[in-house]
GROMACS .gro file of C-alpha atoms in nm:
model
  411
    1MET     CA    1  35.394   7.659  10.736
    2SER     CA    2  35.153   7.400  10.599
    3ASP     CA    3  35.206   7.032  10.671
    4THR     CA    4  35.240   6.946  10.302
    5PRO     CA    5  35.350   7.146   9.997
    6LYS     CA    6  35.090   7.291   9.763
    7ASN     CA    7  34.979   7.045   9.495
    8GLY     CA    8  35.190   6.777   9.668
    9ILE     CA    9  35.508   6.893   9.490
   10HIS     CA   10  35.797   6.993   9.709
   11PRO     CA   11  35.936   7.339   9.622
   12TYR     CA   12  36.288   7.200   9.595
   13ILE     CA   13  36.200   6.980   9.296
   14PRO     CA   14  36.225   7.264   9.035
   15LYS     CA   15  36.560   7.368   9.183
   16LEU     CA   16  36.678   7.009   9.172
   17ALA     CA   17  36.575   6.981   8.806
   18ASP     CA   18  36.756   7.304   8.727
   19GLN     CA   19  37.074   7.173   8.890
   20LEU     CA   20  37.056   6.852   8.686
   21GLY     CA   21  36.996   7.042   8.365
   22LYS     CA   22  37.300   7.260   8.431
   23GLY     CA   23  37.518   6.963   8.522
   24ARG     CA   24  37.566   7.072   8.883
   25ILE     CA   25  37.444   6.737   9.017
   26GLY     CA   26  37.445   6.389   8.868
   27ARG     CA   27  37.153   6.179   8.748
   28ARG     CA   28  37.187   5.944   9.045
   29ASP     CA   29  37.164   6.230   9.297
   30PHE     CA   30  36.862   6.373   9.118
   31LEU     CA   31  36.673   6.043   9.112
   32ARG     CA   32  36.740   5.964   9.477
   33THR     CA   33  36.650   6.309   9.608
   34ALA     CA   34  36.344   6.359   9.388
   35THR     CA   35  36.191   6.026   9.490
   36LEU     CA   36  36.262   6.089   9.858
   37LEU     CA   37  36.073   6.418   9.822
   38GLY     CA   38  35.768   6.227   9.695
   39VAL     CA   39  35.812   6.214   9.318
   40SER     CA   40  35.730   5.869   9.180
   41ALA     CA   41  36.021   5.671   9.037
   42GLY     CA   42  35.861   5.671   8.691
   43ALA     CA   43  35.814   6.047   8.694
   44ALA     CA   44  36.167   6.106   8.824
   45TYR     CA   45  36.320   5.893   8.547
   46THR     CA   46  36.107   6.073   8.285
   47MET     CA   47  36.220   6.412   8.416
   48ALA     CA   48  36.585   6.304   8.412
   49ASP     CA   49  36.555   6.168   8.057
   50LYS     CA   50  36.398   6.490   7.934
   51LEU     CA   51  36.661   6.708   8.098
   52MET     CA   52  36.955   6.496   7.989
   53GLY     CA   53  36.831   6.371   7.653
   54THR     CA   54  36.861   6.007   7.760
   55SER     CA   55  36.627   5.708   7.763
   56SER     CA   56  36.548   5.477   8.052
   57ALA     CA   57  36.308   5.255   7.860
   58ALA     CA   58  36.314   4.906   8.006
   59LEU     CA   59  36.430   4.621   7.788
   60ALA     CA   60  36.147   4.412   7.648
   61GLN     CA   61  36.089   4.084   7.825
   62THR     CA   62  36.222   3.796   7.620
   63GLY     CA   63  35.986   3.536   7.758
   64THR     CA   64  35.653   3.490   7.929
   65PRO     CA   65  35.691   3.406   8.299
   66LYS     CA   66  35.536   3.081   8.410
   67LYS     CA   67  35.405   2.991   8.753
   68GLY     CA   68  35.559   2.709   8.949
   69GLY     CA   69  35.883   2.586   9.095
   70ASN     CA   70  36.065   2.609   9.425
   71LEU     CA   71  36.367   2.838   9.451
   72ARG     CA   72  36.636   2.680   9.669
   73ILE     CA   73  36.900   2.902   9.827
   74SER     CA   74  37.206   2.811  10.031
   75MET     CA   75  37.228   3.058  10.320
   76ASN     CA   76  37.277   3.058  10.696
   77VAL     CA   77  36.936   3.027  10.862
   78LYS     CA   78  36.936   3.248  11.171
   79GLU     CA   79  36.662   3.311  11.426
   80ILE     CA   80  36.391   3.549  11.301
   81THR     CA   81  36.189   3.595  11.620
   82ASP     CA   82  36.154   3.974  11.615
   83PRO     CA   83  36.208   4.180  11.296
   84ALA     CA   84  36.263   4.495  11.505
   85THR     CA   85  36.590   4.351  11.636
   86TYR     CA   86  36.724   4.199  11.313
   87ASP     CA   87  37.099   4.254  11.292
   88TRP     CA   88  37.193   4.030  10.998
   89SER     CA   89  37.080   4.061  10.639
   90GLU     CA   90  37.014   3.685  10.636
   91LYS     CA   91  36.739   3.742  10.892
   92GLY     CA   92  36.588   4.014  10.676
   93ASN     CA   93  36.604   3.793  10.366
   94VAL     CA   94  36.390   3.531  10.539
   95GLY     CA   95  36.159   3.770  10.723
   96ARG     CA   96  36.070   3.968  10.407
   97HIS     CA   97  35.877   3.673  10.268
   98ILE     CA   98  35.629   3.715  10.555
   99VAL     CA   99  35.637   4.079  10.662
  100GLU     CA  100  35.707   4.381  10.444
  101SER     CA  101  35.830   4.738  10.465
  102LEU     CA  102  35.661   5.069  10.386
  103THR     CA  103  35.914   5.143  10.112
  104GLN     CA  104  36.173   4.958   9.907
  105VAL     CA  105  36.514   5.083   9.797
  106GLY     CA  106  36.613   4.951   9.455
  107SER     CA  107  36.958   4.870   9.319
  108ASP     CA  108  36.946   5.214   9.156
  109ASN     CA  109  36.926   5.375   9.504
  110VAL     CA  110  36.575   5.496   9.427
  111THR     CA  111  36.320   5.464   9.708
  112ARG     CA  112  35.983   5.336   9.589
  113PRO     CA  113  35.650   5.293   9.771
  114HIS     CA  114  35.561   4.946   9.895
  115LEU     CA  115  35.309   4.913  10.179
  116ALA     CA  116  35.298   5.290  10.160
  117GLU     CA  117  35.129   5.415   9.845
  118GLY     CA  118  35.312   5.747   9.849
  119TRP     CA  119  35.415   6.041  10.066
  120GLU     CA  120  35.455   6.417  10.083
  121THR     CA  121  35.679   6.629  10.300
  122SER     CA  122  35.668   6.986  10.422
  123ASP     CA  123  35.904   7.253  10.295
  124ASP     CA  124  36.127   7.215  10.602
  125LEU     CA  125  36.133   6.831  10.582
  126LYS     CA  126  36.000   6.799  10.937
  127THR     CA  127  35.643   6.691  10.860
  128TRP     CA  128  35.589   6.380  10.649
  129THR     CA  129  35.250   6.243  10.545
  130PHE     CA  130  35.241   5.879  10.432
  131ARG     CA  131  34.945   5.738  10.245
  132LEU     CA  132  34.909   5.363  10.303
  133ARG     CA  133  34.780   5.116  10.048
  134LYS     CA  134  34.416   5.020  10.080
  135GLY     CA  135  34.302   4.664  10.032
  136VAL     CA  136  34.616   4.506  10.182
  137LYS     CA  137  34.523   4.210  10.400
  138TRP     CA  138  34.722   4.037  10.668
  139SER     CA  139  34.742   3.662  10.626
  140ASN     CA  140  34.491   3.624  10.913
  141GLY     CA  141  34.234   3.832  10.724
  142ASP     CA  142  34.281   4.162  10.911
  143GLU     CA  143  34.313   4.481  10.710
  144PHE     CA  144  34.648   4.658  10.709
  145GLY     CA  145  34.638   5.023  10.811
  146ALA     CA  146  34.759   5.314  11.019
  147ASP     CA  147  34.727   5.130  11.351
  148ASP     CA  148  34.986   4.877  11.234
  149VAL     CA  149  35.234   5.147  11.136
  150ILE     CA  150  35.188   5.340  11.460
  151PHE     CA  151  35.231   5.024  11.669
  152ASN     CA  152  35.559   4.945  11.497
  153PHE     CA  153  35.707   5.292  11.532
  154GLU     CA  154  35.609   5.317  11.897
  155ARG     CA  155  35.772   4.982  11.959
  156TRP     CA  156  36.087   5.058  11.757
  157LEU     CA  157  36.141   5.386  11.938
  158ASP     CA  158  36.103   5.234  12.283
  159PRO     CA  159  36.461   5.179  12.407
  160ALA     CA  160  36.344   4.865  12.586
  161THR     CA  161  36.285   4.697  12.248
  162GLY     CA  162  36.654   4.718  12.156
  163SER     CA  163  36.596   4.805  11.791
  164SER     CA  164  36.855   4.967  11.567
  165ASN     CA  165  36.564   5.179  11.443
  166LEU     CA  166  36.632   5.404  11.744
  167GLY     CA  167  36.923   5.549  11.550
  168ARG     CA  168  36.756   5.519  11.212
  169PHE     CA  169  36.464   5.737  11.324
  170SER     CA  170  36.647   5.953  11.578
  171SER     CA  171  36.478   6.263  11.431
  172MET     CA  172  36.163   6.150  11.612
  173MET     CA  173  36.333   6.125  11.952
  174VAL     CA  174  36.376   6.365  12.244
  175GLU     CA  175  36.580   6.341  12.561
  176GLU     CA  176  36.410   6.363  12.897
  177GLY     CA  177  36.576   6.307  13.231
  178GLY     CA  178  36.890   6.180  13.061
  179LYS     CA  179  36.694   5.920  12.866
  180LYS     CA  180  36.575   5.921  12.507
  181LYS     CA  181  36.218   5.854  12.411
  182MET     CA  182  35.981   5.911  12.122
  183ALA     CA  183  35.877   6.276  12.105
  184PRO     CA  184  35.515   6.347  12.205
  185GLY     CA  185  35.302   6.381  11.892
  186ALA     CA  186  35.573   6.232  11.670
  187ILE     CA  187  35.315   6.007  11.502
  188GLU     CA  188  34.961   6.107  11.418
  189LYS     CA  189  34.684   5.890  11.277
  190VAL     CA  190  34.517   6.111  11.017
  191ASP     CA  191  34.274   5.838  10.912
  192ALA     CA  192  34.267   5.460  10.876
  193HIS     CA  193  34.519   5.471  10.590
  194THR     CA  194  34.715   5.790  10.650
  195VAL     CA  195  34.993   5.852  10.902
  196ARG     CA  196  35.173   6.180  10.970
  197PHE     CA  197  35.521   6.200  11.120
  198LYS     CA  198  35.638   6.516  11.294
  199LEU     CA  199  36.015   6.526  11.334
  200GLN     CA  200  36.236   6.719  11.570
  201THR     CA  201  36.494   6.778  11.297
  202ALA     CA  202  36.477   6.772  10.918
  203ASP     CA  203  36.537   6.429  10.767
  204ILE     CA  204  36.524   6.385  10.390
  205ALA     CA  205  36.614   6.016  10.421
  206LEU     CA  206  36.304   5.919  10.621
  207PRO     CA  207  36.140   5.719  10.336
  208GLU     CA  208  36.473   5.552  10.260
  209SER     CA  209  36.515   5.443  10.623
  210MET     CA  210  36.172   5.278  10.610
  211GLY     CA  211  36.303   5.034  10.348
  212ASP     CA  212  36.571   4.877  10.567
  213TYR     CA  213  36.519   4.523  10.699
  214PRO     CA  214  36.481   4.614  11.070
  215ALA     CA  215  36.185   4.830  10.957
  216LEU     CA  216  35.967   4.538  10.847
  217ILE     CA  217  35.608   4.599  10.959
  218VAL     CA  218  35.455   4.338  11.189
  219HIS     CA  219  35.087   4.303  11.282
  220ARG     CA  220  34.955   4.548  11.542
  221ASP     CA  221  34.892   4.256  11.778
  222PHE     CA  222  35.244   4.115  11.737
  223ALA     CA  223  35.334   4.175  12.102
  224LYS     CA  224  34.999   4.044  12.230
  225MET     CA  225  35.052   3.726  12.029
  226GLY     CA  226  35.385   3.659  12.196
  227GLY     CA  227  35.626   3.866  11.987
  228ASN     CA  228  35.754   3.569  11.789
  229LEU     CA  229  35.727   3.569  11.410
  230VAL     CA  230  35.796   3.196  11.386
  231ASP     CA  231  35.519   3.102  11.628
  232ASN     CA  232  35.275   3.348  11.466
  233PRO     CA  233  35.393   3.414  11.108
  234ILE     CA  234  35.118   3.665  11.028
  235GLY     CA  235  35.220   3.899  10.749
  236THR     CA  236  35.126   4.093  10.439
  237GLY     CA  237  35.392   3.920  10.230
  238PRO     CA  238  35.343   3.677   9.941
  239PHE     CA  239  35.455   3.360  10.120
  240ALA     CA  240  35.355   3.152  10.421
  241LEU     CA  241  35.613   2.993  10.652
  242LYS     CA  242  35.581   2.614  10.649
  243ASP     CA  243  35.896   2.493  10.821
  244PHE     CA  244  36.165   2.675  11.017
  245ARG     CA  245  36.467   2.537  11.201
  246VAL     CA  246  36.760   2.760  11.298
  247GLY     CA  247  37.081   2.635  11.138
  248GLU     CA  248  36.889   2.400  10.909
  249THR     CA  249  36.609   2.531  10.690
  250ALA     CA  250  36.339   2.791  10.628
  251ARG     CA  251  36.068   2.673  10.388
  252PHE     CA  252  35.796   2.891  10.239
  253GLU     CA  253  35.495   2.822  10.017
  254ARG     CA  254  35.295   3.069   9.816
  255ARG     CA  255  35.031   3.224  10.037
  256GLU     CA  256  34.671   3.119   9.978
  257GLY     CA  257  34.439   3.381   9.838
  258LYS     CA  258  34.518   3.697   9.648
  259TYR     CA  259  34.838   3.885   9.724
  260TRP     CA  260  34.807   4.264   9.710
  261GLY     CA  261  35.128   4.294   9.509
  262GLY     CA  262  35.004   4.092   9.212
  263ASP     CA  263  35.095   3.751   9.076
  264VAL     CA  264  35.336   3.536   9.275
  265TYR     CA  265  35.500   3.302   9.028
  266LEU     CA  266  35.700   3.072   9.256
  267ASP     CA  267  35.530   2.789   9.440
  268GLY     CA  268  35.781   2.827   9.717
  269VAL     CA  269  36.122   2.936   9.843
  270THR     CA  270  36.352   2.720  10.055
  271TYR     CA  271  36.664   2.832  10.239
  272ILE     CA  272  36.910   2.556  10.328
  273ASP     CA  273  37.187   2.614  10.582
  274HIS     CA  274  37.513   2.447  10.473
  275GLY     CA  275  37.714   2.598  10.758
  276ASP     CA  276  38.016   2.826  10.718
  277ASP     CA  277  38.228   2.596  10.501
  278HIS     CA  278  38.234   2.755  10.155
  279SER     CA  279  38.326   2.421   9.997
  280ALA     CA  280  37.990   2.288  10.119
  281TRP     CA  281  37.811   2.578   9.950
  282LEU     CA  282  37.993   2.505   9.626
  283ALA     CA  283  37.921   2.131   9.649
  284ALA     CA  284  37.551   2.203   9.698
  285LEU     CA  285  37.548   2.421   9.389
  286ALA     CA  286  37.744   2.173   9.178
  287SER     CA  287  37.521   1.879   9.279
  288ASP     CA  288  37.198   2.071   9.207
  289GLN     CA  289  37.089   2.075   9.571
  290VAL     CA  290  37.036   2.452   9.543
  291ASP     CA  291  36.976   2.708   9.271
  292LEU     CA  292  37.151   3.004   9.432
  293LEU     CA  293  37.423   3.085   9.683
  294TYR     CA  294  37.369   3.375   9.919
  295ARG     CA  295  37.742   3.432   9.911
  296LEU     CA  296  38.007   3.321   9.662
  297ILE     CA  297  38.361   3.377   9.785
  298THR     CA  298  38.626   3.481   9.537
  299GLU     CA  299  38.829   3.161   9.572
  300ASN     CA  300  38.535   2.961   9.435
  301VAL     CA  301  38.486   3.170   9.121
  302PRO     CA  302  38.721   2.958   8.902
  303ALA     CA  303  38.532   2.642   9.001
  304VAL     CA  304  38.196   2.802   8.922
  305ARG     CA  305  38.327   2.908   8.581
  306GLN     CA  306  38.383   2.541   8.505
  307MET     CA  307  38.017   2.456   8.567
  308SER     CA  308  37.852   2.472   8.225
  309HIS     CA  309  37.501   2.516   8.367
  310LEU     CA  310  37.596   2.835   8.554
  311GLN     CA  311  37.662   3.191   8.449
  312ILE     CA  312  37.831   3.458   8.661
  313TYR     CA  313  37.698   3.813   8.669
  314GLU     CA  314  37.899   4.088   8.831
  315THR     CA  315  37.773   4.407   8.990
  316VAL     CA  316  37.944   4.672   9.200
  317THR     CA  317  37.818   4.690   9.559
  318GLY     CA  318  37.915   4.875   9.873
  319GLN     CA  319  38.087   4.568  10.022
  320THR     CA  320  38.447   4.656  10.099
  321GLY     CA  321  38.756   4.482  10.232
  322VAL     CA  322  38.907   4.707  10.498
  323ALA     CA  323  39.227   4.701  10.706
  324ARG     CA  324  39.156   4.920  11.008
  325MET     CA  325  39.418   5.083  11.230
  326LYS     CA  326  39.359   5.136  11.602
  327VAL     CA  327  39.430   5.508  11.616
  328THR     CA  328  39.436   5.515  11.998
  329GLU     CA  329  39.741   5.286  12.016
  330LYS     CA  330  40.100   5.320  11.897
  331PRO     CA  331  40.224   5.340  11.628
  332PHE     CA  332  39.887   5.413  11.465
  333ASP     CA  333  39.815   5.712  11.691
  334ASP     CA  334  40.053   5.911  11.468
  335VAL     CA  335  39.879   6.030  11.151
  336ARG     CA  336  40.212   6.021  10.965
  337VAL     CA  337  40.236   5.647  11.023
  338ARG     CA  338  39.886   5.598  10.890
  339GLN     CA  339  39.961   5.812  10.587
  340ALA     CA  340  40.285   5.619  10.525
  341ILE     CA  341  40.099   5.288  10.523
  342GLN     CA  342  39.843   5.436  10.288
  343ALA     CA  343  40.120   5.552  10.054
  344CYS     CA  344  40.254   5.195  10.029
  345ILE     CA  345  39.930   5.053   9.893
  346ASP     CA  346  39.877   4.954   9.530
  347HIS     CA  347  39.498   4.923   9.527
  348LYS     CA  348  39.474   4.767   9.182
  349ARG     CA  349  39.729   4.499   9.272
  350LEU     CA  350  39.546   4.425   9.597
  351LEU     CA  351  39.224   4.380   9.402
  352GLU     CA  352  39.394   4.127   9.174
  353LEU     CA  353  39.544   3.934   9.467
  354ALA     CA  354  39.245   3.937   9.701
  355TYR     CA  355  38.949   3.939   9.462
  356GLN     CA  356  39.094   3.809   9.134
  357GLY     CA  357  39.026   4.148   8.979
  358PHE     CA  358  38.655   4.147   9.059
  359GLY     CA  359  38.503   4.472   9.182
  360VAL     CA  360  38.672   4.809   9.184
  361PRO     CA  361  38.981   4.930   9.375
  362GLY     CA  362  38.923   5.079   9.719
  363GLU     CA  363  38.966   5.452   9.770
  364ASP     CA  364  39.051   5.468  10.141
  365HIS     CA  365  38.707   5.583  10.248
  366HIS     CA  366  38.371   5.417  10.304
  367VAL     CA  367  38.161   5.576  10.029
  368SER     CA  368  38.115   5.335   9.739
  369PRO     CA  369  38.062   5.453   9.379
  370VAL     CA  370  37.709   5.310   9.402
  371HIS     CA  371  37.618   5.547   9.688
  372PRO     CA  372  37.436   5.871   9.607
  373GLU     CA  373  37.683   6.064   9.825
  374TYR     CA  374  37.984   5.946   9.622
  375ALA     CA  375  38.209   6.207   9.465
  376GLU     CA  376  38.511   6.114   9.255
  377LEU     CA  377  38.841   6.216   9.414
  378PRO     CA  378  39.196   6.200   9.273
  379ALA     CA  379  39.332   5.846   9.286
  380MET     CA  380  39.585   5.758   9.557
  381ASN     CA  381  39.905   5.631   9.396
  382GLN     CA  382  40.170   5.408   9.550
  383ASP     CA  383  40.464   5.624   9.661
  384TYR     CA  384  40.743   5.454   9.860
  385ASP     CA  385  40.953   5.770   9.885
  386LYS     CA  386  40.664   5.953  10.046
  387ALA     CA  387  40.613   5.662  10.287
  388LYS     CA  388  40.980   5.659  10.391
  389LYS     CA  389  40.978   6.035  10.448
  390LEU     CA  390  40.665   6.018  10.662
  391LEU     CA  391  40.801   5.727  10.870
  392ALA     CA  392  41.128   5.913  10.929
  393GLU     CA  393  40.937   6.218  11.047
  394ALA     CA  394  40.738   5.995  11.284
  395GLY     CA  395  41.058   5.850  11.432
  396TYR     CA  396  41.079   5.527  11.232
  397ALA     CA  397  41.367   5.602  10.995
  398ASN     CA  398  41.463   5.233  10.979
  399GLY     CA  399  41.113   5.125  10.889
  400LEU     CA  400  40.827   4.973  11.083
  401GLU     CA  401  40.696   4.619  11.111
  402ILE     CA  402  40.322   4.579  11.156
  403THR     CA  403  40.082   4.286  11.172
  404ILE     CA  404  39.738   4.272  11.010
  405ASP     CA  405  39.492   4.031  11.173
  406CYS     CA  406  39.249   3.888  10.918
  407VAL     CA  407  38.923   3.702  10.962
  408THR     CA  408  38.871   3.374  10.783
  409GLN     CA  409  38.584   3.496  10.568
  410PRO     CA  410  38.591   3.874  10.536
  411SER     CA  411  38.258   4.027  10.438
   0.00000   0.00000   0.00000
């Protein structure tokens, strides 16, 4: 089997288009899968429009963007020493201004090229060839290329690094002597701007995984320079780090010289840490100390609505409020008890009480409607009679008293 499909088009694309045309898969599934298989986002949207008779034409811009200004954001400022070990999205938000990823996943769940210009995959999804952008310069003047990508993957897949990328790219790992390591020949430098990945198992989500924040690409000499992004903030990103203090601030200014990604309109971006008190976040917004909040809790929505200079936009995300049961301990080790509790829930009412009606009701599983894997299932309805019957069968005919421990600020 050849490393890449003929003409760069994966043989599954025509089948995927046929399934969309016949209504066997949804538009979202088609777009995600087609782009992961190497079709550009623009081409995928055009194909979907043609097959479904729809239009994805972007709305015309109402104004001409102007350069200038400093965007101020209230957010916890955490340490950003090593992108490979980032475990909070706040770290990724700050780090992305300096270092960037090979791909980016949009709000439409479509994976688009970023530092990578494009990719192709073999029929069996085990060989992936990534073409890297030419002309991308690190902020120290070095040229970005295959050596940078290889350095990062070798480092991520070294268990000693402690990166969550070990699981993200597990298809490139083998076990030897009871220990996991990167498979020999898993990464090949084809030329200065082309890298080939050879996987142990098929992985259609490989490009998608490259867009996550622990997969930010650092300079090939990152380790030699001390392995600290704050001390040596060398990156391909549009901004330069000017001031950084954990728990206080992270201040960026537009990078000098030409940025490979085009015009950078902001003069700078500043993150200000107002701690964990949500009233402090709100006060900063009300007093014009910041322009944005990283997080707006539901209790503060009425107050924000009263601020005439602000407007609230709502979007459905994968963030979910969850009450988990410890299934290894009584009484939750009995599935009938768990099902009885589930039958007592009025999801719409909970949404009104906990989130003032914002969002969508939970469905007792962890796949959000925004996820490509989502499939609509029959709604779970509140049924006290069913709950009583299940509890009686489980030996709790007189009912059961349980306690739910809640965190102060659920995420």
